C-alpha cells in the first residue's frame, strides 16, 4: 500500500511480544518441543531450569514467584505439581537440561531466522516484512548472541528497508537496527558501512515524531562506539540537527535526552566539538580550553576566534574562559598567542565582555605586547590584533585612571608615558595598526574622566600636527579614526588645531572635500563637520581662508540640500546639520570684523533669512543656538548698514520765511535703526520678523539656546539704536515678561549677566519700571546680581535697582573704570 494511503498513526505494538506478526516464525520448529523443555507453570520453553526438593523442574523465575506467594499467604511451601509439602525451597540449577535447551533453541532459531530473512526485502508484503523484523528483535532481545543476526547477513537487509515507502516498515527497521547493534561494536561497524549513517540522519528531519525519535535513539547507540563518533559528525547536518533537537521545546523528552546524550558521546572527537561550537553548543569547546592538554587548548582557542558570537554569548565566554585566554596570551609561544588573541578579539567587541576581560587583567600583557621591542617582538599582524582588542577594551566604560598597565607600577593607560608610546607607535607602523591605535585614543577621549589626560599628553608631545596629517590618508578607516580623534580633542585644543589646519598644507581643503561628497551622510562626514565646527570662531585668519577657498559656499549648499531633502539622511543627519550651521555661523563674525567678502556673501545668500528659518528647527538645539548667535552678530551690524536718508537742502524762500515752510517728512524708515532697512542688505531683525521667533526660544529648556536668543534680542536695545522703540518692539512681541522670567530663573552666571543687562534697558521705560517695581522677585534677583555679580554686572544691577527706586545713587561707590588704576 502506498504511503499516501496509509492511515497508520504509530499506534502499532511496540511491546516486543512474539504473539503478533512474528509468532509464525516463533512457532516454527525443525525439531519438536520436548515436554521436559517446558516449564509446568508457564508452559514456555525454559531458559534457566532449576530443580526443587520434589524432583520437579521449573523456570527459575516462575518457581521463585510461587514460593513468594506461599510465604505471603502464610502457607508452608508445597510443590505445585505434587502438592506435597516441602522441607526447603532450595533451587538446584539443571545445567545439563539448560545446555540441551540452548542447543535446541539455537538450531531452531537459525532456521527461523533463515526463513524470516526471506521477507527482509522491499518486494515482500508489508505484513511479512513487519513480522520478520519483529522476530529479529525477539531473537536479539532474548539475550542470545547477536552474532546470529550478524553472521546471517541480516544488517544490510534491514538497512535496505529504510528506503521502504511504508512508514511502519521504516520505523520497525530503525527499531530493529537499534536492538541489533546494542552493545555490539562489530554490528555497529557493519551498519556504518556505505551511506547508512546519511540515511539515518535524514530521519532526524522527518516530520513524524516516531521515526525521528527512533532515529535519534539509534544514533545514540551508535555514538557509544568511539570509532564511529567522527563518522557520525562528518555526516552533513548531523550535528546541526542534533544541537537543535537537544535544546528544542517542541520535541518529546525522550528525543531531547537522546540527542543530548548523543552529542556528549560525539565530544570525543575534536572536529565534532568545533562543529558544535559553530552551531551554538559552546560548552564542550570551552571545557577543552579550561581543562584540555596545551595543544588542544590552543587549537580550541583559535577556533573560538573564528566563530561569530552574539553579545550574550560573548559575555558568557569571557566569564568562563577569559582568564585562561589571557594566561595563554601572557605565557604562550607565538602560535599560542595568536590563537588566544584571535579569541580575545572576538569576545572583547561587546562592552560587557570587555569589562570582564579588564577585570581579569588583560591590560598589562596586552600593552606589553604592543610596546615590545628587541629580539623577540610580537609580529605586526598580531600587534594589529592586540591594537584591535585594546580599542575594544577602551570602549567598555572602565575607569582607566585607576587600572595599572604594568605589574607593581602605578602607570595606567592614560599616563603620559603610555600615551606618548601610543603616539610614537602610531607614527612608526602601518595603516592597519595606526587605525586601531587611533581608535584607542578615540575611545579614551570619548570619556569625560580620561580626555583631559590624553589632551595633556598630546599637547606635551606636540603630536597635533602629525595627527592632522592623517586627514589626507587614502584608507577610509584610518581617515575616519583620525578625524574622530581630532573632533574629540577639538574643544580642548581648538587653537592648536586651527594653527595646524591654517595654511597651504591641504588638510583644511581635505576636510571640506569630505563634506562635499553627496552620497548620503557618513560617519566620516559627521566627524569632519563637528571638528570644523569646534574650531575657534574668532580665528579670523582661518575664517578668511575658508571664505577664500569657497568653504562657506559649500556649507551653504549642503544645508540647502538637507532642508530640501536632496541628501539622504540617516543616523548622522542631526550632528551633520548642526555642524554645518555652526560652521556657516562663523562667517557672521567676519562681518563685524569689516571683511567685505563676508558681508557680500551674507547679503548675496540672504543668510539672515536662512538663520531665521533655522530658529524653528525644533529638537535641534545646537542649530537653534548657532542660528541665534549668527543673528546676534548680523543684527549688531544693522545700525551701521541701514541707509540713513539725506534731507533736501531748504530752498531760498524757506531760508527767509522758515515759519511758512514745514519740515520734510520721511516715511518707510525703520523705527529702530532710523533708516531704510531690509533683511537681506542690513540684516534687520524687525524686517525679517524674527523677534517673535527669538522670544519663543526664551522658554527653551536648554540655557545655551536661551542665552543665544536673549543675546540676539539684546541688539534691539543696544547703543546706536532707538532703545525706546526697541522696548516697544519687544513689548509688542510679548517679550518683556519672558526676559524678566530669564532673570528670575537665574540658571547660569552667563545667562544672569545677559539678563541683568537687558532688564536694565527695559526698566529705563517708566511704565515698565512702575509695573515691575512692586515685584519682590525682580528686586531680589537684581539685589542678588548686585551683591554677587562681577564688576560690570554689579554696576548694571545698581542702575536697574535705581530704576525701580530700590537704591539711592550709589555711583560714587563704583568709580569710573577709566579712572581706575
PDB file of C-alpha atoms in Angstrom, residues 263-531:
ATOM      1  CA  UNK A 263      26.234  14.939  21.421  1.00  0.00           C
ATOM      2  CA  UNK A 264      28.000  14.151  24.691  1.00  0.00           C
ATOM      3  CA  UNK A 265      29.374  10.959  23.126  1.00  0.00           C
ATOM      4  CA  UNK A 266      30.396  12.816  19.975  1.00  0.00           C
ATOM      5  CA  UNK A 267      32.518  15.177  22.078  1.00  0.00           C
ATOM      6  CA  UNK A 268      35.227  12.509  21.996  1.00  0.00           C
ATOM      7  CA  UNK A 269      36.200  13.944  18.595  1.00  0.00           C
ATOM      8  CA  UNK A 270      37.702  17.467  18.390  1.00  0.00           C
ATOM      9  CA  UNK A 271      36.207  18.126  14.973  1.00  0.00           C
ATOM     10  CA  UNK A 272      32.769  17.465  16.411  1.00  0.00           C
ATOM     11  CA  UNK A 273      33.447  19.903  19.257  1.00  0.00           C
ATOM     12  CA  UNK A 274      34.318  22.584  16.712  1.00  0.00           C
ATOM     13  CA  UNK A 275      31.110  21.913  14.792  1.00  0.00           C
ATOM     14  CA  UNK A 276      29.038  22.089  17.964  1.00  0.00           C
ATOM     15  CA  UNK A 277      30.578  25.452  18.798  1.00  0.00           C
ATOM     16  CA  UNK A 278      29.694  26.769  15.357  1.00  0.00           C
ATOM     17  CA  UNK A 279      26.072  25.796  15.991  1.00  0.00           C
ATOM     18  CA  UNK A 280      25.879  27.364  19.441  1.00  0.00           C
ATOM     19  CA  UNK A 281      26.852  24.464  21.731  1.00  0.00           C
ATOM     20  CA  UNK A 282      29.960  26.108  23.168  1.00  0.00           C
ATOM     21  CA  UNK A 283      30.376  24.335  26.479  1.00  0.00           C
ATOM     22  CA  UNK A 284      32.474  21.406  25.135  1.00  0.00           C
ATOM     23  CA  UNK A 285      34.879  23.806  23.412  1.00  0.00           C
ATOM     24  CA  UNK A 286      35.173  25.993  26.492  1.00  0.00           C
ATOM     25  CA  UNK A 287      35.768  22.919  28.645  1.00  0.00           C
ATOM     26  CA  UNK A 288      38.675  21.947  26.411  1.00  0.00           C
ATOM     27  CA  UNK A 289      40.147  25.446  26.736  1.00  0.00           C
ATOM     28  CA  UNK A 290      39.898  25.132  30.515  1.00  0.00           C
ATOM     29  CA  UNK A 291      40.894  21.500  31.003  1.00  0.00           C
ATOM     30  CA  UNK A 292      42.377  20.131  27.789  1.00  0.00           C
ATOM     31  CA  UNK A 293      46.055  19.496  27.068  1.00  0.00           C
ATOM     32  CA  UNK A 294      48.049  22.528  25.830  1.00  0.00           C
ATOM     33  CA  UNK A 295      47.796  21.654  22.148  1.00  0.00           C
ATOM     34  CA  UNK A 296      44.031  21.186  22.393  1.00  0.00           C
ATOM     35  CA  UNK A 297      43.635  24.401  24.413  1.00  0.00           C
ATOM     36  CA  UNK A 298      45.359  26.383  21.696  1.00  0.00           C
ATOM     37  CA  UNK A 299      43.506  24.810  18.775  1.00  0.00           C
ATOM     38  CA  UNK A 300      40.150  25.393  20.501  1.00  0.00           C
ATOM     39  CA  UNK A 301      41.101  28.994  21.291  1.00  0.00           C
ATOM     40  CA  UNK A 302      41.985  29.526  17.633  1.00  0.00           C
ATOM     41  CA  UNK A 303      38.614  28.112  16.561  1.00  0.00           C
ATOM     42  CA  UNK A 304      36.816  30.294  19.094  1.00  0.00           C
ATOM     43  CA  UNK A 305      38.355  33.314  17.401  1.00  0.00           C
ATOM     44  CA  UNK A 306      36.782  32.307  14.088  1.00  0.00           C
ATOM     45  CA  UNK A 307      33.225  31.977  15.423  1.00  0.00           C
ATOM     46  CA  UNK A 308      30.537  34.608  15.062  1.00  0.00           C
ATOM     47  CA  UNK A 309      29.041  35.083  18.531  1.00  0.00           C
ATOM     48  CA  UNK A 310      26.123  37.185  19.714  1.00  0.00           C
ATOM     49  CA  UNK A 311      26.674  39.569  22.596  1.00  0.00           C
ATOM     50  CA  UNK A 312      25.178  37.375  25.309  1.00  0.00           C
ATOM     51  CA  UNK A 313      27.439  34.512  24.270  1.00  0.00           C
ATOM     52  CA  UNK A 314      30.491  36.802  24.224  1.00  0.00           C
ATOM     53  CA  UNK A 315      29.781  37.736  27.826  1.00  0.00           C
ATOM     54  CA  UNK A 316      29.361  34.070  28.823  1.00  0.00           C
ATOM     55  CA  UNK A 317      32.615  33.127  27.087  1.00  0.00           C
ATOM     56  CA  UNK A 318      34.502  35.992  28.750  1.00  0.00           C
ATOM     57  CA  UNK A 319      33.226  34.943  32.169  1.00  0.00           C
ATOM     58  CA  UNK A 320      34.065  31.279  31.524  1.00  0.00           C
ATOM     59  CA  UNK A 321      37.449  31.268  29.763  1.00  0.00           C
ATOM     60  CA  UNK A 322      38.562  34.912  29.742  1.00  0.00           C
ATOM     61  CA  UNK A 323      41.204  34.319  32.394  1.00  0.00           C
ATOM     62  CA  UNK A 324      42.506  31.178  30.642  1.00  0.00           C
ATOM     63  CA  UNK A 325      42.823  33.000  27.319  1.00  0.00           C
ATOM     64  CA  UNK A 326      44.711  35.850  28.988  1.00  0.00           C
ATOM     65  CA  UNK A 327      47.090  33.327  30.563  1.00  0.00           C
ATOM     66  CA  UNK A 328      47.723  31.732  27.155  1.00  0.00           C
ATOM     67  CA  UNK A 329      48.380  35.180  25.690  1.00  0.00           C
ATOM     68  CA  UNK A 330      50.709  36.023  28.565  1.00  0.00           C
ATOM     69  CA  UNK A 331      52.837  32.877  28.639  1.00  0.00           C
ATOM     70  CA  UNK A 332      52.374  31.003  25.371  1.00  0.00           C
ATOM     71  CA  UNK A 333      54.548  30.847  22.280  1.00  0.00           C
ATOM     72  CA  UNK A 334      53.734  32.945  19.218  1.00  0.00           C
ATOM     73  CA  UNK A 335      51.342  30.364  17.801  1.00  0.00           C
ATOM     74  CA  UNK A 336      49.509  30.127  21.137  1.00  0.00           C
ATOM     75  CA  UNK A 337      49.446  33.914  21.469  1.00  0.00           C
ATOM     76  CA  UNK A 338      47.896  34.183  18.039  1.00  0.00           C
ATOM     77  CA  UNK A 339      45.150  31.725  18.961  1.00  0.00           C
ATOM     78  CA  UNK A 340      44.408  33.482  22.247  1.00  0.00           C
ATOM     79  CA  UNK A 341      44.489  36.966  20.701  1.00  0.00           C
ATOM     80  CA  UNK A 342      42.028  35.984  17.985  1.00  0.00           C
ATOM     81  CA  UNK A 343      39.620  34.626  20.583  1.00  0.00           C
ATOM     82  CA  UNK A 344      40.012  37.682  22.803  1.00  0.00           C
ATOM     83  CA  UNK A 345      39.458  39.922  19.788  1.00  0.00           C
ATOM     84  CA  UNK A 346      36.153  38.179  19.163  1.00  0.00           C
ATOM     85  CA  UNK A 347      34.786  38.394  22.696  1.00  0.00           C
ATOM     86  CA  UNK A 348      36.122  41.887  23.509  1.00  0.00           C
ATOM     87  CA  UNK A 349      33.904  43.525  20.886  1.00  0.00           C
ATOM     88  CA  UNK A 350      30.988  43.656  23.367  1.00  0.00           C
ATOM     89  CA  UNK A 351      31.263  46.241  26.138  1.00  0.00           C
ATOM     90  CA  UNK A 352      30.137  43.968  28.967  1.00  0.00           C
ATOM     91  CA  UNK A 353      32.519  41.156  27.986  1.00  0.00           C
ATOM     92  CA  UNK A 354      35.350  43.681  27.527  1.00  0.00           C
ATOM     93  CA  UNK A 355      34.801  44.851  31.113  1.00  0.00           C
ATOM     94  CA  UNK A 356      35.134  41.250  32.295  1.00  0.00           C
ATOM     95  CA  UNK A 357      38.450  40.953  30.446  1.00  0.00           C
ATOM     96  CA  UNK A 358      39.707  44.142  32.088  1.00  0.00           C
ATOM     97  CA  UNK A 359      38.798  42.708  35.492  1.00  0.00           C
ATOM     98  CA  UNK A 360      40.667  39.517  34.592  1.00  0.00           C
ATOM     99  CA  UNK A 361      43.826  41.547  33.928  1.00  0.00           C
ATOM    100  CA  UNK A 362      44.081  41.801  30.143  1.00  0.00           C
ATOM    101  CA  UNK A 363      45.658  45.273  30.052  1.00  0.00           C
ATOM    102  CA  UNK A 364      49.230  44.558  31.281  1.00  0.00           C
ATOM    103  CA  UNK A 365      50.057  41.720  28.839  1.00  0.00           C
ATOM    104  CA  UNK A 366      48.222  43.495  26.029  1.00  0.00           C
ATOM    105  CA  UNK A 367      50.123  46.760  26.433  1.00  0.00           C
ATOM    106  CA  UNK A 368      53.389  44.885  26.960  1.00  0.00           C
ATOM    107  CA  UNK A 369      52.992  43.036  23.654  1.00  0.00           C
ATOM    108  CA  UNK A 370      52.095  46.240  21.825  1.00  0.00           C
ATOM    109  CA  UNK A 371      55.127  48.155  23.017  1.00  0.00           C
ATOM    110  CA  UNK A 372      57.551  45.203  22.948  1.00  0.00           C
ATOM    111  CA  UNK A 373      60.769  45.801  21.028  1.00  0.00           C
ATOM    112  CA  UNK A 374      64.037  43.926  20.817  1.00  0.00           C
ATOM    113  CA  UNK A 375      64.985  40.430  19.662  1.00  0.00           C
ATOM    114  CA  UNK A 376      61.577  38.797  20.024  1.00  0.00           C
ATOM    115  CA  UNK A 377      58.837  41.353  19.390  1.00  0.00           C
ATOM    116  CA  UNK A 378      55.273  40.433  18.533  1.00  0.00           C
ATOM    117  CA  UNK A 379      54.760  40.122  14.747  1.00  0.00           C
ATOM    118  CA  UNK A 380      52.998  43.080  13.185  1.00  0.00           C
ATOM    119  CA  UNK A 381      49.901  41.074  12.262  1.00  0.00           C
ATOM    120  CA  UNK A 382      49.486  40.133  15.932  1.00  0.00           C
ATOM    121  CA  UNK A 383      50.180  43.685  17.070  1.00  0.00           C
ATOM    122  CA  UNK A 384      47.274  44.675  14.866  1.00  0.00           C
ATOM    123  CA  UNK A 385      45.041  42.171  16.687  1.00  0.00           C
ATOM    124  CA  UNK A 386      46.349  43.448  20.046  1.00  0.00           C
ATOM    125  CA  UNK A 387      45.586  47.011  18.993  1.00  0.00           C
ATOM    126  CA  UNK A 388      42.074  45.968  17.962  1.00  0.00           C
ATOM    127  CA  UNK A 389      41.470  44.336  21.337  1.00  0.00           C
ATOM    128  CA  UNK A 390      42.763  47.434  23.114  1.00  0.00           C
ATOM    129  CA  UNK A 391      40.432  49.596  21.016  1.00  0.00           C
ATOM    130  CA  UNK A 392      37.537  47.333  22.013  1.00  0.00           C
ATOM    131  CA  UNK A 393      38.516  47.413  25.667  1.00  0.00           C
ATOM    132  CA  UNK A 394      38.744  51.209  25.941  1.00  0.00           C
ATOM    133  CA  UNK A 395      35.159  51.453  24.689  1.00  0.00           C
ATOM    134  CA  UNK A 396      33.944  49.400  27.665  1.00  0.00           C
ATOM    135  CA  UNK A 397      33.420  52.329  30.019  1.00  0.00           C
ATOM    136  CA  UNK A 398      36.001  51.210  32.615  1.00  0.00           C
ATOM    137  CA  UNK A 399      37.839  53.760  34.728  1.00  0.00           C
ATOM    138  CA  UNK A 400      41.265  53.613  33.123  1.00  0.00           C
ATOM    139  CA  UNK A 401      42.634  56.219  35.518  1.00  0.00           C
ATOM    140  CA  UNK A 402      42.985  53.552  38.188  1.00  0.00           C
ATOM    141  CA  UNK A 403      43.849  50.372  36.261  1.00  0.00           C
ATOM    142  CA  UNK A 404      47.624  49.760  36.052  1.00  0.00           C
ATOM    143  CA  UNK A 405      49.159  48.500  32.830  1.00  0.00           C
ATOM    144  CA  UNK A 406      52.392  47.387  34.430  1.00  0.00           C
ATOM    145  CA  UNK A 407      52.811  44.983  37.365  1.00  0.00           C
ATOM    146  CA  UNK A 408      53.781  46.690  40.642  1.00  0.00           C
ATOM    147  CA  UNK A 409      53.529  50.066  38.958  1.00  0.00           C
ATOM    148  CA  UNK A 410      51.048  52.924  39.011  1.00  0.00           C
ATOM    149  CA  UNK A 411      51.383  53.576  35.275  1.00  0.00           C
ATOM    150  CA  UNK A 412      47.958  53.498  33.629  1.00  0.00           C
ATOM    151  CA  UNK A 413      46.649  53.569  30.095  1.00  0.00           C
ATOM    152  CA  UNK A 414      46.160  57.343  30.350  1.00  0.00           C
ATOM    153  CA  UNK A 415      49.561  58.108  31.902  1.00  0.00           C
ATOM    154  CA  UNK A 416      51.655  60.497  29.856  1.00  0.00           C
ATOM    155  CA  UNK A 417      54.343  57.886  29.107  1.00  0.00           C
ATOM    156  CA  UNK A 418      51.769  55.368  27.896  1.00  0.00           C
ATOM    157  CA  UNK A 419      50.054  57.892  25.623  1.00  0.00           C
ATOM    158  CA  UNK A 420      53.433  59.038  24.267  1.00  0.00           C
ATOM    159  CA  UNK A 421      54.260  55.411  23.457  1.00  0.00           C
ATOM    160  CA  UNK A 422      50.926  55.024  21.669  1.00  0.00           C
ATOM    161  CA  UNK A 423      51.565  58.187  19.649  1.00  0.00           C
ATOM    162  CA  UNK A 424      55.049  57.019  18.744  1.00  0.00           C
ATOM    163  CA  UNK A 425      53.711  53.616  17.700  1.00  0.00           C
ATOM    164  CA  UNK A 426      51.120  55.370  15.528  1.00  0.00           C
ATOM    165  CA  UNK A 427      53.907  57.197  13.723  1.00  0.00           C
ATOM    166  CA  UNK A 428      56.010  54.069  13.101  1.00  0.00           C
ATOM    167  CA  UNK A 429      53.588  51.355  11.982  1.00  0.00           C
ATOM    168  CA  UNK A 430      51.377  50.546   9.030  1.00  0.00           C
ATOM    169  CA  UNK A 431      47.872  51.871   8.319  1.00  0.00           C
ATOM    170  CA  UNK A 432      46.034  48.919   9.871  1.00  0.00           C
ATOM    171  CA  UNK A 433      47.702  49.266  13.288  1.00  0.00           C
ATOM    172  CA  UNK A 434      47.626  53.061  13.077  1.00  0.00           C
ATOM    173  CA  UNK A 435      43.874  52.890  12.602  1.00  0.00           C
ATOM    174  CA  UNK A 436      43.348  50.656  15.642  1.00  0.00           C
ATOM    175  CA  UNK A 437      45.620  52.732  17.867  1.00  0.00           C
ATOM    176  CA  UNK A 438      43.817  55.889  16.800  1.00  0.00           C
ATOM    177  CA  UNK A 439      40.596  54.139  17.783  1.00  0.00           C
ATOM    178  CA  UNK A 440      42.157  53.517  21.210  1.00  0.00           C
ATOM    179  CA  UNK A 441      42.692  57.257  21.579  1.00  0.00           C
ATOM    180  CA  UNK A 442      39.186  57.908  20.248  1.00  0.00           C
ATOM    181  CA  UNK A 443      37.803  55.682  22.998  1.00  0.00           C
ATOM    182  CA  UNK A 444      39.867  57.341  25.703  1.00  0.00           C
ATOM    183  CA  UNK A 445      38.931  60.848  24.523  1.00  0.00           C
ATOM    184  CA  UNK A 446      35.248  59.903  24.426  1.00  0.00           C
ATOM    185  CA  UNK A 447      35.217  59.575  28.220  1.00  0.00           C
ATOM    186  CA  UNK A 448      34.975  62.740  30.354  1.00  0.00           C
ATOM    187  CA  UNK A 449      37.141  61.077  33.013  1.00  0.00           C
ATOM    188  CA  UNK A 450      40.127  60.413  30.734  1.00  0.00           C
ATOM    189  CA  UNK A 451      40.041  63.021  27.971  1.00  0.00           C
ATOM    190  CA  UNK A 452      41.988  65.669  29.912  1.00  0.00           C
ATOM    191  CA  UNK A 453      44.928  63.275  30.468  1.00  0.00           C
ATOM    192  CA  UNK A 454      45.008  62.368  26.787  1.00  0.00           C
ATOM    193  CA  UNK A 455      44.795  66.001  25.701  1.00  0.00           C
ATOM    194  CA  UNK A 456      47.657  66.946  28.035  1.00  0.00           C
ATOM    195  CA  UNK A 457      49.810  64.114  26.653  1.00  0.00           C
ATOM    196  CA  UNK A 458      49.048  65.074  23.043  1.00  0.00           C
ATOM    197  CA  UNK A 459      49.871  68.696  23.800  1.00  0.00           C
ATOM    198  CA  UNK A 460      53.145  67.843  25.577  1.00  0.00           C
ATOM    199  CA  UNK A 461      54.221  65.526  22.747  1.00  0.00           C
ATOM    200  CA  UNK A 462      53.489  68.104  20.044  1.00  0.00           C
ATOM    201  CA  UNK A 463      51.566  65.434  18.138  1.00  0.00           C
ATOM    202  CA  UNK A 464      48.758  67.655  16.835  1.00  0.00           C
ATOM    203  CA  UNK A 465      50.491  68.329  13.509  1.00  0.00           C
ATOM    204  CA  UNK A 466      51.227  64.632  12.898  1.00  0.00           C
ATOM    205  CA  UNK A 467      47.658  63.665  13.801  1.00  0.00           C
ATOM    206  CA  UNK A 468      46.242  66.289  11.440  1.00  0.00           C
ATOM    207  CA  UNK A 469      48.182  64.726   8.570  1.00  0.00           C
ATOM    208  CA  UNK A 470      46.030  61.580   8.775  1.00  0.00           C
ATOM    209  CA  UNK A 471      43.131  63.642   7.399  1.00  0.00           C
ATOM    210  CA  UNK A 472      44.616  63.028   3.950  1.00  0.00           C
ATOM    211  CA  UNK A 473      45.155  59.278   4.438  1.00  0.00           C
ATOM    212  CA  UNK A 474      43.870  57.223   1.489  1.00  0.00           C
ATOM    213  CA  UNK A 475      42.471  54.489   3.797  1.00  0.00           C
ATOM    214  CA  UNK A 476      38.891  55.319   4.830  1.00  0.00           C
ATOM    215  CA  UNK A 477      39.008  53.636   8.258  1.00  0.00           C
ATOM    216  CA  UNK A 478      42.269  55.348   9.134  1.00  0.00           C
ATOM    217  CA  UNK A 479      40.947  58.715   7.989  1.00  0.00           C
ATOM    218  CA  UNK A 480      37.686  58.342   9.938  1.00  0.00           C
ATOM    219  CA  UNK A 481      39.514  57.340  13.125  1.00  0.00           C
ATOM    220  CA  UNK A 482      41.861  60.313  12.852  1.00  0.00           C
ATOM    221  CA  UNK A 483      39.038  62.776  12.238  1.00  0.00           C
ATOM    222  CA  UNK A 484      37.010  61.366  15.152  1.00  0.00           C
ATOM    223  CA  UNK A 485      40.016  61.756  17.441  1.00  0.00           C
ATOM    224  CA  UNK A 486      40.623  65.320  16.292  1.00  0.00           C
ATOM    225  CA  UNK A 487      36.944  66.085  16.746  1.00  0.00           C
ATOM    226  CA  UNK A 488      37.023  64.732  20.310  1.00  0.00           C
ATOM    227  CA  UNK A 489      40.016  66.872  21.299  1.00  0.00           C
ATOM    228  CA  UNK A 490      38.994  69.966  19.324  1.00  0.00           C
ATOM    229  CA  UNK A 491      37.133  71.649  22.239  1.00  0.00           C
ATOM    230  CA  UNK A 492      40.352  71.403  24.271  1.00  0.00           C
ATOM    231  CA  UNK A 493      42.933  72.027  21.548  1.00  0.00           C
ATOM    232  CA  UNK A 494      40.909  74.211  19.211  1.00  0.00           C
ATOM    233  CA  UNK A 495      43.563  76.861  18.658  1.00  0.00           C
ATOM    234  CA  UNK A 496      46.337  74.289  18.151  1.00  0.00           C
ATOM    235  CA  UNK A 497      44.167  72.505  15.588  1.00  0.00           C
ATOM    236  CA  UNK A 498      43.302  75.787  13.878  1.00  0.00           C
ATOM    237  CA  UNK A 499      47.001  76.648  13.634  1.00  0.00           C
ATOM    238  CA  UNK A 500      47.763  73.211  12.186  1.00  0.00           C
ATOM    239  CA  UNK A 501      44.946  73.435   9.638  1.00  0.00           C
ATOM    240  CA  UNK A 502      45.657  77.013   8.570  1.00  0.00           C
ATOM    241  CA  UNK A 503      47.962  77.497   5.621  1.00  0.00           C
ATOM    242  CA  UNK A 504      48.593  75.724   2.346  1.00  0.00           C
ATOM    243  CA  UNK A 505      49.259  72.182   3.597  1.00  0.00           C
ATOM    244  CA  UNK A 506      45.878  70.982   2.357  1.00  0.00           C
ATOM    245  CA  UNK A 507      44.254  69.329   5.358  1.00  0.00           C
ATOM    246  CA  UNK A 508      41.583  72.027   5.646  1.00  0.00           C
ATOM    247  CA  UNK A 509      40.622  71.542   1.995  1.00  0.00           C
ATOM    248  CA  UNK A 510      40.569  67.784   2.533  1.00  0.00           C
ATOM    249  CA  UNK A 511      38.016  68.176   5.312  1.00  0.00           C
ATOM    250  CA  UNK A 512      35.737  70.214   3.106  1.00  0.00           C
ATOM    251  CA  UNK A 513      36.140  67.736   0.240  1.00  0.00           C
ATOM    252  CA  UNK A 514      34.869  65.063   2.611  1.00  0.00           C
ATOM    253  CA  UNK A 515      31.862  67.214   3.454  1.00  0.00           C
ATOM    254  CA  UNK A 516      31.193  67.853  -0.233  1.00  0.00           C
ATOM    255  CA  UNK A 517      30.530  64.179  -1.069  1.00  0.00           C
ATOM    256  CA  UNK A 518      26.817  63.844  -1.700  1.00  0.00           C
ATOM    257  CA  UNK A 519      26.312  60.076  -1.382  1.00  0.00           C
ATOM    258  CA  UNK A 520      24.412  60.125   1.880  1.00  0.00           C
ATOM    259  CA  UNK A 521      25.717  61.318   5.220  1.00  0.00           C
ATOM    260  CA  UNK A 522      28.550  59.147   6.511  1.00  0.00           C
ATOM    261  CA  UNK A 523      30.222  58.871   9.900  1.00  0.00           C
ATOM    262  CA  UNK A 524      33.314  60.464   8.365  1.00  0.00           C
ATOM    263  CA  UNK A 525      31.365  63.493   7.173  1.00  0.00           C
ATOM    264  CA  UNK A 526      29.664  63.960  10.528  1.00  0.00           C
ATOM    265  CA  UNK A 527      33.023  63.801  12.350  1.00  0.00           C
ATOM    266  CA  UNK A 528      34.646  66.213   9.882  1.00  0.00           C
ATOM    267  CA  UNK A 529      31.826  68.723  10.299  1.00  0.00           C
ATOM    268  CA  UNK A 530      31.954  68.545  14.094  1.00  0.00           C
ATOM    269  CA  UNK A 531      35.724  69.043  14.010  1.00  0.00           C
TER     270      UNK A 531
END
